[in-house]
């Protein structure tokens, strides 16, 4: 139990004086700049918005700050036009005292699959070179053979190896045969034997109940020597209580976020914990006023730029569903988005029902990146594409890899039937492996070096490409000026935010009236076009030849006119006169690359079953293919789906390129009879 210091005087609420040093101060890692914005703002935090508080944060006395890893590496180069390596170097200039921590996905590094050993080794080395000191290392299956390559490099570089246990449950109160107290003690001992400098229990879905935390931390403190660190998300609403019970049980380090980055699917805030422990034997010693100053800067100068990313569809701050079906918040929003893109949001209840079943069949895996995406996406695939007669009709490439053993060993064996079906025709073989996964992976670095050539100026560039070949290459072209940085990647300023707010205020007050600057005729067809989620109204005039765009403006600015189903009306996307008449479509979504006219090629089309990005075509025009052979691989929700030829024949047309975005039902290729 914690002891209270009776000497603390707070008559004038002066927290800085008369505060004796605690006997065993709780260590705190701040994770606002990684997990905080990853959990609340889709990892969109920009380096420039971390700088205003960096020096002040450095003075608080954190055990560490988490600034890198997890989804940051992917998101930065893909959506922010930022070099992830540069963030480390930049922040290092401001954090002179506090060590940097990152979330390393074991052999998955910062990606979604196991990379070859040569890539993993170079990645860890370059990460240390760029200023990283603490590697929080986890494996989604808690299969520590996936640590065997990175840990020796972490140690050789003189960095701190924090071994992680992903926390999950099969039954409440740590019950059941799989994820019980014995399991966690066994895992902690494995980590200790690997030389862990500290051990983190990673409760990514906020499932850990306060009294379970007490039991778990007490047991770990009893059985292993390394420092015990708790990472417990707020999602279900328990984590502040869980933190306190863990502190009472003697936990050494706790993860929290600064208030503006806290709660919801993120973590409980630091400041209430500081006040809770004030004057006790576990007092953090942190200056509450200094924390309040940081919060004010974040609230005024930073948060306005991000609040539009906050999920404000719900009033509740917590999600008790996670306790019922273990779907973490981040995964839930992914599932909802995925269903929405497929116009199937009504199937969400079916997804909830199917999810525990898929999880069990795939080896009762913990749900954390990448297994949360693998299980979640496969569940959606099952709900959307399965028939009464056949389950697992569309198996993602990653599920096949999991069934093969490429992610490691699952806690319980994968369902034999599912495994057999998934591995039918699997290129590496139909018999699953049981060795350390990376043992079957060929070295990847030299191949990547040859492919990327002089576009990679250094090893950091090379690694970016090796980890993310499609988006990484795109980013490198932007970085070195070979391609323009799209406006959508550029930061918004506080000025932009003010202008937007003023516009919204005007609109709400009914003062925003714009007269349509065009005359509609009987030939005018009006479309609502969505650009980046914003609706624009576009009028198209039929004048015998090609359609002529007569006007374009924000939707809602003029009274809506029903589309004219005029004869010969053409779809906006395909202006080719040869295109057949289409029924008037109210909302052609023009966000993805426009599909080329597909109708001039006769044959059987292969359509995108879901919106996504083309990863690669396995075949080229003119190739003869058998029925069932993979023609194209598309990525949707980070999972790869191989699309087979529906019939035998010859590839007559290919309509997209690697890296192109495609909408549902876009024709990706056409197979004509041989
Ligand atoms: Co987390």
XYZ file of C-alpha atoms and ligand atoms in Angstrom:
675
model
C 0.000 0.000 0.000
C 1.099 3.562 -0.521
C 2.083 5.680 2.416
C 0.880 9.220 2.875
C 3.183 11.986 3.928
C 1.501 13.996 6.633
C 3.920 16.867 6.208
C 2.362 18.060 2.966
C 0.830 21.487 3.501
C -1.523 22.754 0.871
C -3.270 25.598 2.641
C -2.604 28.011 -0.212
C -2.783 25.307 -2.843
C 0.877 25.854 -3.445
C 1.893 22.502 -4.794
C 5.535 23.310 -5.294
C 6.641 23.816 -1.701
C 6.518 21.527 1.283
C 6.452 18.504 -0.989
C 8.887 15.877 0.233
C 10.555 13.618 -2.300
C 8.686 10.325 -2.510
C 10.295 7.072 -1.392
C 9.483 5.296 -4.625
C 8.281 7.883 -7.130
C 6.145 6.485 -9.926
C 7.925 6.755 -13.268
C 5.827 8.053 -16.131
C 6.215 7.709 -19.873
C 4.369 10.336 -21.863
C 2.909 8.889 -25.051
C 0.934 11.890 -26.333
C 3.204 12.357 -29.329
C 2.728 8.790 -30.594
C -0.152 6.780 -29.176
C -2.105 9.902 -28.147
C -2.576 11.297 -31.624
C -2.599 7.810 -33.135
C -5.597 6.925 -30.960
C -7.525 10.180 -31.305
C -6.417 11.852 -34.529
C -5.632 8.948 -36.857
C -1.869 9.478 -36.304
C -2.030 12.769 -38.179
C 0.060 14.766 -35.673
C 2.714 16.811 -37.476
C 6.222 17.452 -36.218
C 5.700 21.222 -36.406
C 2.867 20.851 -33.878
C 5.073 18.979 -31.405
C 7.818 21.586 -31.329
C 5.866 24.274 -29.406
C 5.663 22.025 -26.321
C 8.783 19.890 -26.726
C 11.191 21.850 -24.528
C 8.634 22.256 -21.752
C 7.825 18.554 -21.861
C 11.514 17.807 -21.628
C 11.622 19.574 -18.255
C 8.783 17.627 -16.611
C 10.906 14.652 -15.639
C 9.331 11.879 -17.699
C 11.058 8.503 -17.626
C 10.674 8.579 -21.418
C 8.591 10.138 -24.172
C 7.174 7.963 -26.906
C 7.546 9.816 -30.198
C 7.888 7.207 -32.919
C 6.855 3.804 -34.186
C 3.441 2.233 -34.354
C 1.550 3.841 -37.211
C 3.604 7.056 -37.311
C 6.128 5.799 -39.852
C 3.415 4.755 -42.305
C 1.143 7.753 -41.797
C 3.862 10.387 -41.995
C 5.170 9.512 -45.417
C 1.780 8.479 -46.773
C -0.515 11.242 -45.547
C 1.625 14.075 -44.161
C 4.429 14.288 -46.712
C 6.916 14.031 -43.841
C 10.098 12.000 -43.590
C 9.660 9.837 -40.472
C 13.426 9.789 -39.809
C 13.550 13.562 -39.836
C 11.008 13.710 -36.989
C 13.408 11.889 -34.701
C 16.296 14.191 -35.583
C 14.177 17.328 -35.238
C 12.607 16.430 -31.890
C 15.997 15.397 -30.554
C 17.059 19.030 -30.753
C 14.320 19.952 -28.251
C 14.335 16.935 -25.937
C 17.794 17.171 -24.402
C 17.129 15.194 -21.186
C 14.290 12.757 -21.832
C 14.956 9.445 -23.593
C 12.963 8.624 -26.736
C 10.855 5.497 -26.842
C 9.246 3.855 -29.853
C 6.765 1.074 -30.466
C 8.496 -1.638 -32.483
C 6.304 -4.415 -33.868
C 8.996 -7.062 -33.448
C 9.952 -8.512 -36.823
C 7.071 -6.493 -38.316
C 9.115 -3.352 -37.466
C 6.700 -0.521 -38.278
C 4.826 -2.407 -40.982
C 2.230 -5.126 -41.236
C 4.205 -8.253 -42.041
C 7.408 -9.925 -40.936
C 10.361 -8.463 -42.803
C 13.550 -10.339 -43.610
C 16.354 -10.329 -41.018
C 18.612 -8.013 -43.026
C 15.907 -5.331 -43.145
C 15.141 -5.748 -39.425
C 18.792 -5.391 -38.390
C 19.452 -2.296 -40.465
C 16.185 -0.746 -39.279
C 17.081 -1.042 -35.595
C 20.601 0.249 -36.201
C 19.471 3.303 -38.162
C 16.771 4.007 -35.575
C 19.391 4.207 -32.845
C 21.582 6.365 -35.117
C 18.697 8.794 -35.440
C 18.255 9.216 -31.689
C 16.004 6.430 -30.379
C 16.848 4.920 -26.990
C 14.042 2.650 -25.771
C 12.571 -0.057 -27.970
C 9.165 -1.170 -26.752
C 9.084 -4.410 -28.688
C 5.947 -6.456 -29.147
C 4.663 -9.300 -31.252
C 0.982 -9.583 -32.054
C 1.018 -13.316 -31.261
C 3.343 -12.948 -28.234
C 5.657 -15.278 -30.164
C 9.054 -14.085 -29.005
C 10.918 -15.924 -31.717
C 9.978 -12.779 -33.628
C 12.290 -10.846 -31.257
C 15.338 -13.014 -31.910
C 16.724 -10.840 -34.680
C 16.038 -7.355 -33.334
C 16.928 -7.836 -29.653
C 20.657 -8.560 -30.128
C 20.934 -5.459 -32.354
C 19.102 -3.326 -29.760
C 21.542 -4.576 -27.133
C 24.621 -4.154 -29.334
C 23.632 -0.556 -29.982
C 23.440 0.063 -26.234
C 19.703 0.766 -26.339
C 17.019 -0.317 -23.840
C 15.063 -3.470 -24.724
C 11.579 -3.272 -23.331
C 9.806 -6.572 -23.895
C 6.065 -6.386 -24.312
C 3.248 -8.784 -23.540
C 0.065 -8.090 -25.471
C -2.789 -8.287 -23.006
C -5.937 -10.017 -24.094
C -8.611 -12.167 -22.522
C -10.663 -15.189 -23.421
C -12.810 -14.985 -20.291
C -13.430 -12.219 -17.733
C -11.211 -11.929 -14.642
C -8.210 -13.591 -16.300
C -10.173 -16.837 -16.418
C -10.157 -19.665 -18.921
C -7.487 -21.897 -20.351
C -5.520 -19.491 -22.522
C -4.937 -15.947 -21.267
C -4.768 -16.371 -17.500
C -2.311 -15.279 -14.810
C -0.001 -18.255 -15.511
C 0.196 -17.266 -19.159
C 1.379 -13.749 -18.313
C 3.915 -14.937 -15.752
C 5.309 -17.426 -18.275
C 5.583 -14.732 -20.930
C 7.297 -12.325 -18.511
C 9.862 -14.996 -17.647
C 10.554 -15.576 -21.338
C 11.230 -11.867 -21.725
C 13.463 -11.776 -18.674
C 15.450 -14.674 -20.127
C 15.854 -12.717 -23.368
C 17.493 -9.921 -21.399
C 14.589 -7.478 -21.157
C 15.595 -4.260 -19.387
C 11.921 -3.700 -18.595
C 8.655 -5.513 -19.246
C 5.550 -3.769 -20.512
C 2.036 -5.154 -20.348
C 0.291 -3.689 -23.348
C -3.453 -3.478 -22.872
C -4.289 -2.055 -26.266
C -8.063 -2.395 -26.000
C -8.484 -1.224 -22.405
C -9.640 -4.628 -21.203
C -7.651 -4.720 -17.972
C -9.878 -4.397 -14.918
C -8.446 -2.627 -11.844
C -8.366 -5.674 -9.553
C -6.889 -7.817 -12.333
C -4.172 -5.191 -12.698
C -3.461 -5.510 -8.986
C -3.202 -9.294 -9.222
C -1.159 -9.204 -12.413
C 1.340 -6.537 -11.351
C 1.769 -8.180 -7.923
C 2.483 -11.531 -9.597
C 4.936 -10.036 -12.077
C 6.785 -8.102 -9.359
C 7.079 -11.362 -7.455
C 8.295 -13.532 -10.324
C 10.569 -11.339 -12.461
C 13.207 -8.679 -11.819
C 12.926 -6.135 -14.671
C 10.922 -2.935 -14.198
C 7.193 -3.459 -14.814
C 5.503 -0.959 -17.116
C 1.760 -0.652 -17.749
C 0.171 0.546 -20.990
C -3.609 0.485 -20.646
C -5.960 2.300 -23.001
C -8.929 4.261 -21.693
C -11.387 2.839 -24.272
C -13.649 0.989 -21.832
C -13.380 3.658 -19.129
C -11.499 1.588 -16.556
C -7.916 2.676 -17.048
C -7.662 5.472 -14.463
C -8.817 2.996 -11.806
C -6.570 0.332 -13.302
C -3.594 2.704 -13.071
C -4.218 3.346 -9.395
C -4.499 -0.340 -8.503
C -1.343 -1.046 -10.508
C 0.461 1.720 -8.598
C -0.686 0.180 -5.333
C 0.636 -3.196 -6.494
C 4.024 -1.619 -7.140
C 4.088 -1.007 -10.882
C 7.255 0.903 -11.795
C 6.224 2.864 -14.861
C 2.864 3.984 -16.245
C 1.962 5.384 -19.662
C -0.245 8.457 -19.747
C -1.120 11.263 -22.139
C -1.333 14.982 -21.584
C -4.982 15.994 -21.130
C -5.663 17.205 -24.705
C -4.407 13.848 -26.031
C -6.148 11.777 -23.368
C -9.314 9.709 -22.866
C -11.647 8.172 -25.463
C -9.644 5.434 -27.198
C -6.407 7.008 -25.961
C -5.105 6.866 -22.368
C -6.104 8.327 -19.044
C -4.587 11.766 -18.484
C -1.411 12.397 -16.539
C -2.546 15.421 -14.531
C -5.219 13.726 -12.357
C -2.738 10.952 -11.592
C -0.123 13.493 -10.509
C -2.675 15.036 -8.135
C -3.880 11.631 -6.923
C -0.381 10.591 -5.877
C 0.691 13.955 -4.531
C 2.134 13.645 -1.066
C 2.235 9.845 -1.139
C 5.195 7.492 -1.301
C 4.621 7.220 -5.068
C 4.419 10.971 -5.757
C 5.663 11.646 -9.299
C 7.157 14.951 -8.180
C 5.860 16.579 -11.396
C 5.116 20.295 -11.437
C 1.362 20.540 -12.031
C 1.603 24.185 -13.078
C 4.160 23.380 -15.743
C 1.788 20.724 -17.049
C -1.070 23.224 -17.095
C 1.094 25.599 -19.171
C 1.776 22.862 -21.713
C -1.928 22.076 -21.903
C -2.744 25.685 -22.618
C -0.337 25.813 -25.554
C -1.754 22.584 -26.937
C -5.351 23.729 -26.505
C -4.821 27.114 -28.145
C -2.168 26.555 -30.776
C -2.327 22.910 -31.727
C -5.645 21.191 -31.051
C -7.775 23.491 -33.260
C -5.941 22.016 -36.246
C -6.912 18.481 -35.282
C -10.350 18.658 -33.753
C -11.995 17.861 -37.101
C -10.335 14.442 -36.924
C -11.903 13.614 -33.580
C -14.701 11.100 -33.837
C -17.581 13.240 -32.629
C -20.358 10.951 -33.777
C -20.864 9.770 -30.214
C -21.561 11.695 -27.028
C -20.039 9.009 -24.820
C -16.326 9.173 -24.117
C -16.145 5.475 -23.459
C -17.073 2.383 -25.402
C -18.342 -0.473 -23.287
C -18.735 -2.641 -26.390
C -15.047 -3.360 -26.157
C -15.742 -5.288 -22.961
C -18.435 -7.288 -24.708
C -16.724 -8.249 -27.955
C -13.095 -7.120 -27.520
C -13.164 -4.910 -30.587
C -10.713 -2.086 -29.843
C -11.880 1.413 -30.781
C -9.405 1.847 -33.603
C -10.408 -1.441 -35.110
C -14.075 -0.625 -34.706
C -13.757 2.615 -36.654
C -11.847 0.709 -39.352
C -14.639 -1.845 -39.620
C -17.273 0.875 -39.792
C -15.341 2.751 -42.493
C -14.815 -0.410 -44.464
C -18.502 -1.292 -44.345
C -19.484 2.272 -45.203
C -17.269 2.252 -48.288
C -19.037 -0.909 -49.359
C -22.489 0.584 -48.672
C -23.016 -2.192 -46.131
C -23.144 -0.384 -42.821
C -26.343 -2.268 -42.029
C -24.238 -5.426 -41.651
C -22.294 -4.199 -38.616
C -24.193 -6.479 -36.222
C -23.313 -9.472 -38.371
C -19.688 -8.365 -38.177
C -19.834 -8.286 -34.366
C -21.259 -11.782 -34.376
C -18.754 -13.184 -36.832
C -15.683 -11.556 -35.293
C -15.192 -13.765 -32.202
C -15.722 -16.806 -34.409
C -13.078 -15.718 -36.926
C -10.697 -14.833 -34.080
C -11.112 -18.284 -32.582
C -10.720 -20.054 -35.916
C -7.529 -18.095 -36.574
C -5.932 -19.235 -33.311
C -7.521 -16.998 -30.655
C -4.977 -14.290 -31.428
C -4.672 -11.067 -29.418
C -6.212 -8.220 -31.410
C -3.431 -5.720 -32.047
C -1.747 -4.471 -35.205
C -1.486 -6.359 -37.479
C -3.710 -9.181 -36.183
C -6.575 -6.768 -35.474
C -6.592 -5.752 -39.146
C -6.162 -9.338 -40.302
C -9.064 -10.635 -38.209
C -11.213 -7.526 -38.745
C -10.844 -7.429 -42.502
C -11.371 -11.164 -42.879
C -14.523 -10.853 -40.798
C -15.822 -8.158 -43.116
C -14.874 -10.270 -46.145
C -16.784 -13.217 -44.665
C -19.879 -11.144 -43.930
C -19.876 -9.571 -47.386
C -18.844 -12.423 -49.653
C -19.616 -15.740 -47.940
C -22.587 -17.806 -49.009
C -24.648 -20.321 -47.115
C -22.663 -23.121 -48.732
C -19.196 -21.650 -48.432
C -17.345 -19.770 -45.712
C -14.025 -17.923 -46.197
C -14.864 -17.270 -49.850
C -12.396 -14.413 -50.115
C -9.348 -15.072 -47.963
C -6.933 -12.149 -47.691
C -3.243 -12.703 -48.415
C -2.442 -11.970 -44.773
C -4.804 -14.665 -43.488
C -3.029 -17.101 -45.790
C 0.311 -15.963 -44.355
C -1.029 -16.386 -40.819
C -2.262 -19.893 -41.626
C 1.133 -20.739 -43.105
C 2.884 -19.655 -39.908
C 4.462 -16.539 -41.363
C 3.438 -14.426 -38.361
C 4.455 -17.063 -35.825
C 2.724 -19.502 -33.531
C -0.822 -18.764 -32.390
C -1.851 -19.361 -28.759
C -4.217 -22.133 -29.816
C -3.988 -24.036 -33.127
C -5.704 -22.553 -36.169
C -8.883 -24.347 -37.254
C -7.703 -27.194 -39.522
C -10.391 -26.728 -42.142
C -9.877 -22.980 -42.422
C -6.128 -23.511 -42.601
C -6.431 -26.080 -45.363
C -8.725 -23.878 -47.410
C -6.513 -20.799 -46.950
C -3.370 -22.655 -47.993
C -4.828 -24.223 -51.126
C -2.467 -23.134 -53.900
C -0.448 -20.952 -51.495
C 2.810 -20.174 -53.320
C 5.128 -21.041 -50.404
C 3.473 -24.423 -49.996
C 0.349 -25.998 -48.573
C 2.077 -27.392 -45.466
C 2.390 -24.807 -42.681
C 5.798 -24.120 -41.130
C 6.645 -24.349 -37.445
C 10.044 -22.599 -37.401
C 10.799 -18.949 -36.628
C 8.953 -17.163 -39.462
C 11.801 -14.997 -40.741
C 13.849 -18.155 -41.273
C 11.922 -18.797 -44.475
C 12.240 -15.198 -45.717
C 14.870 -14.416 -48.339
C 17.030 -11.330 -47.693
C 15.239 -8.257 -49.053
C 17.667 -5.383 -48.751
C 19.815 -5.798 -51.865
C 16.799 -6.380 -54.056
C 15.212 -3.200 -52.657
C 18.493 -1.309 -53.203
C 18.599 -2.360 -56.834
C 14.953 -1.465 -57.380
C 14.991 1.987 -55.836
C 18.390 2.964 -57.277
C 19.525 6.550 -56.813
C 16.127 7.644 -55.538
C 17.374 6.470 -52.146
C 20.080 8.848 -50.982
C 20.895 6.966 -47.788
C 19.984 3.878 -45.740
C 17.014 5.698 -44.210
C 15.499 6.231 -47.671
C 16.286 2.636 -48.575
C 14.473 1.350 -45.483
C 11.463 3.541 -46.198
C 11.261 1.901 -49.605
C 11.964 -1.625 -48.313
C 9.155 -1.309 -45.748
C 6.620 0.471 -47.950
C 7.497 -0.159 -51.602
C 4.491 1.575 -53.158
C 3.845 4.577 -50.901
C 7.515 4.828 -49.903
C 8.611 5.254 -53.506
C 5.905 7.832 -54.074
C 7.110 9.759 -51.026
C 10.758 9.645 -52.123
C 9.774 11.110 -55.492
C 8.089 13.965 -53.639
C 10.995 14.379 -51.257
C 13.473 14.820 -54.087
C 11.240 16.991 -56.232
C 10.556 14.420 -58.933
C 6.871 14.625 -58.156
C 4.788 17.461 -56.771
C 3.522 17.220 -53.217
C -0.286 17.110 -53.514
C -2.154 19.871 -51.666
C -3.960 17.252 -49.607
C -0.681 16.404 -47.843
C 0.077 19.987 -46.863
C -0.516 21.221 -43.307
C -3.360 23.532 -42.402
C -2.641 26.680 -40.422
C -4.518 28.270 -37.539
C -5.555 30.957 -40.066
C -7.209 28.274 -42.227
C -9.006 26.942 -39.176
C -10.293 30.423 -38.305
C -11.584 30.960 -41.842
C -13.351 27.594 -41.809
C -14.902 28.287 -38.420
C -16.152 31.681 -39.606
C -17.707 30.064 -42.685
C -19.435 27.400 -40.610
C -20.747 30.071 -38.236
C -22.143 32.048 -41.168
C -23.750 28.984 -42.667
C -25.377 28.082 -39.363
C -26.751 31.620 -39.051
C -28.231 31.284 -42.539
C -26.105 34.124 -43.914
C -24.333 32.039 -46.478
C -26.402 32.411 -49.638
C -24.870 31.985 -53.035
C -26.839 32.458 -56.213
C -26.235 29.860 -58.876
C -24.256 31.577 -61.650
C -25.678 29.497 -64.442
C -28.875 28.868 -66.297
C -30.191 25.351 -66.244
C -31.737 24.120 -69.463
C -33.612 20.919 -70.133
C -30.294 19.412 -71.207
C -28.523 20.149 -67.953
C -27.736 17.190 -65.773
C -26.707 17.941 -62.251
C -24.285 15.769 -60.353
C -23.173 15.857 -56.784
C -19.467 15.170 -56.808
C -17.534 14.313 -53.679
C -13.997 15.629 -53.422
C -12.185 14.698 -50.225
C -15.534 14.053 -48.587
C -16.880 17.492 -49.549
C -19.927 17.725 -51.766
C -19.801 19.856 -54.899
C -22.560 20.369 -57.394
C -21.594 20.052 -61.012
C -23.869 20.792 -63.958
C -23.243 19.002 -67.228
C -24.736 20.259 -70.480
C -25.593 17.863 -73.275
C -24.668 19.458 -76.630
C -24.544 16.603 -79.045
C -20.811 15.962 -78.800
C -18.914 15.573 -75.572
C -20.644 16.672 -72.363
C -19.712 20.227 -71.380
C -19.356 21.174 -67.762
C -21.387 24.345 -67.300
C -20.842 25.037 -63.654
C -19.304 23.679 -60.529
C -19.644 24.819 -56.968
C -20.262 23.687 -53.416
C -23.335 21.501 -53.177
C -26.313 23.061 -51.513
C -25.550 26.516 -52.887
C -28.367 26.180 -55.379
C -31.662 24.393 -55.252
C -31.189 20.780 -56.111
C -32.419 19.849 -59.555
C -33.254 16.250 -60.272
C -31.115 14.755 -62.981
C -32.610 14.696 -66.457
C -32.647 11.171 -67.778
C -32.111 12.554 -71.261
C -31.474 10.103 -74.021
C -27.792 9.684 -74.708
C -26.923 10.857 -71.214
C -23.391 9.899 -70.435
C -21.598 9.068 -67.296
C -19.308 11.841 -66.162
C -16.352 9.488 -65.825
C -16.239 8.240 -69.383
C -16.599 11.026 -71.882
C -15.905 8.721 -74.791
C -18.742 8.876 -77.333
C -18.493 5.096 -77.645
C -19.546 4.640 -74.032
C -23.001 3.178 -73.708
C -25.848 5.114 -72.155
C -25.816 4.886 -68.393
C -28.702 5.438 -66.078
C -28.240 8.896 -64.585
C -26.176 8.604 -61.447
C -26.704 11.154 -58.736
C -23.318 10.858 -57.155
C -20.433 9.612 -59.215
C -17.568 9.666 -56.742
C -14.628 11.160 -58.610
C -12.085 10.734 -55.819
C -10.257 7.683 -57.180
C -8.385 7.859 -60.468
C -10.956 7.949 -63.225
C -11.490 4.571 -64.776
C -10.626 4.462 -68.444
C -13.457 3.552 -70.745
C -13.768 -0.156 -70.240
C -16.604 -1.026 -72.486
C -14.603 -1.098 -75.703
C -12.883 -4.332 -74.668
C -15.039 -7.392 -75.050
C -14.781 -10.119 -72.477
C -15.222 -10.872 -68.796
C -14.370 -7.969 -66.520
C -12.556 -8.343 -63.196
C -14.101 -5.736 -60.982
C -12.821 -4.354 -57.702
C -14.971 -6.018 -55.024
C -14.090 -3.176 -52.638
C -12.452 0.237 -52.796
C -8.685 0.085 -52.401
C -5.302 0.529 -54.017
C -3.719 -1.555 -56.761
C -0.635 -3.299 -55.354
C 0.382 -5.141 -58.491
C -0.786 -6.884 -61.615
C 0.457 -10.461 -61.777
C -0.327 -10.627 -65.498
C 0.057 -8.342 -68.476
C -2.016 -7.771 -71.592
C -1.714 -10.746 -73.922
C -0.977 -13.297 -71.192
C -2.929 -16.534 -71.335
C -4.498 -17.350 -67.988
C -6.309 -20.242 -66.379
C -9.451 -19.813 -64.387
C -8.535 -19.015 -60.805
C -5.071 -17.607 -61.548
C -4.328 -14.363 -59.757
C -4.581 -11.392 -62.097
C -4.291 -8.427 -59.773
C -3.716 -7.786 -56.068
C -5.504 -4.901 -54.410
C -4.985 -3.529 -50.939
C -7.994 -2.578 -48.866
C -7.764 -1.648 -45.183
C -4.062 -2.595 -45.352
C -4.878 -6.204 -46.323
C -4.003 -7.621 -49.701
C -6.637 -9.435 -51.703
C -5.641 -11.475 -54.735
C -8.303 -11.342 -57.437
C -8.455 -14.435 -59.632
C -9.434 -14.784 -63.271
C -13.137 -15.709 -63.288
C -12.660 -17.560 -66.589
C -9.777 -18.923 -68.649
C -8.657 -16.779 -71.574
C -6.325 -13.990 -72.558
C -5.811 -10.755 -70.658
C -7.316 -8.288 -73.111
C -7.075 -5.089 -71.082
C -5.556 -3.708 -67.894
C -6.967 -0.430 -66.706
C -4.855 0.701 -63.762
C -1.303 0.954 -62.521
C 0.444 0.029 -59.306
C -0.453 2.624 -56.685
C -3.753 3.712 -58.291
C -6.798 4.085 -56.086
C -9.846 2.225 -57.302
C -13.516 2.438 -56.411
C -15.787 -0.509 -55.827
C -16.803 -2.079 -59.152
C -14.078 -0.362 -61.179
C -13.022 -2.700 -63.969
C -9.420 -3.665 -63.208
C -8.858 -5.964 -66.162
C -10.733 -7.788 -68.891
C -10.307 -11.428 -69.888
C -11.350 -12.332 -73.409
C -11.815 -15.857 -74.744
C -8.539 -17.414 -75.924
Co -1.455 1.806 -27.376
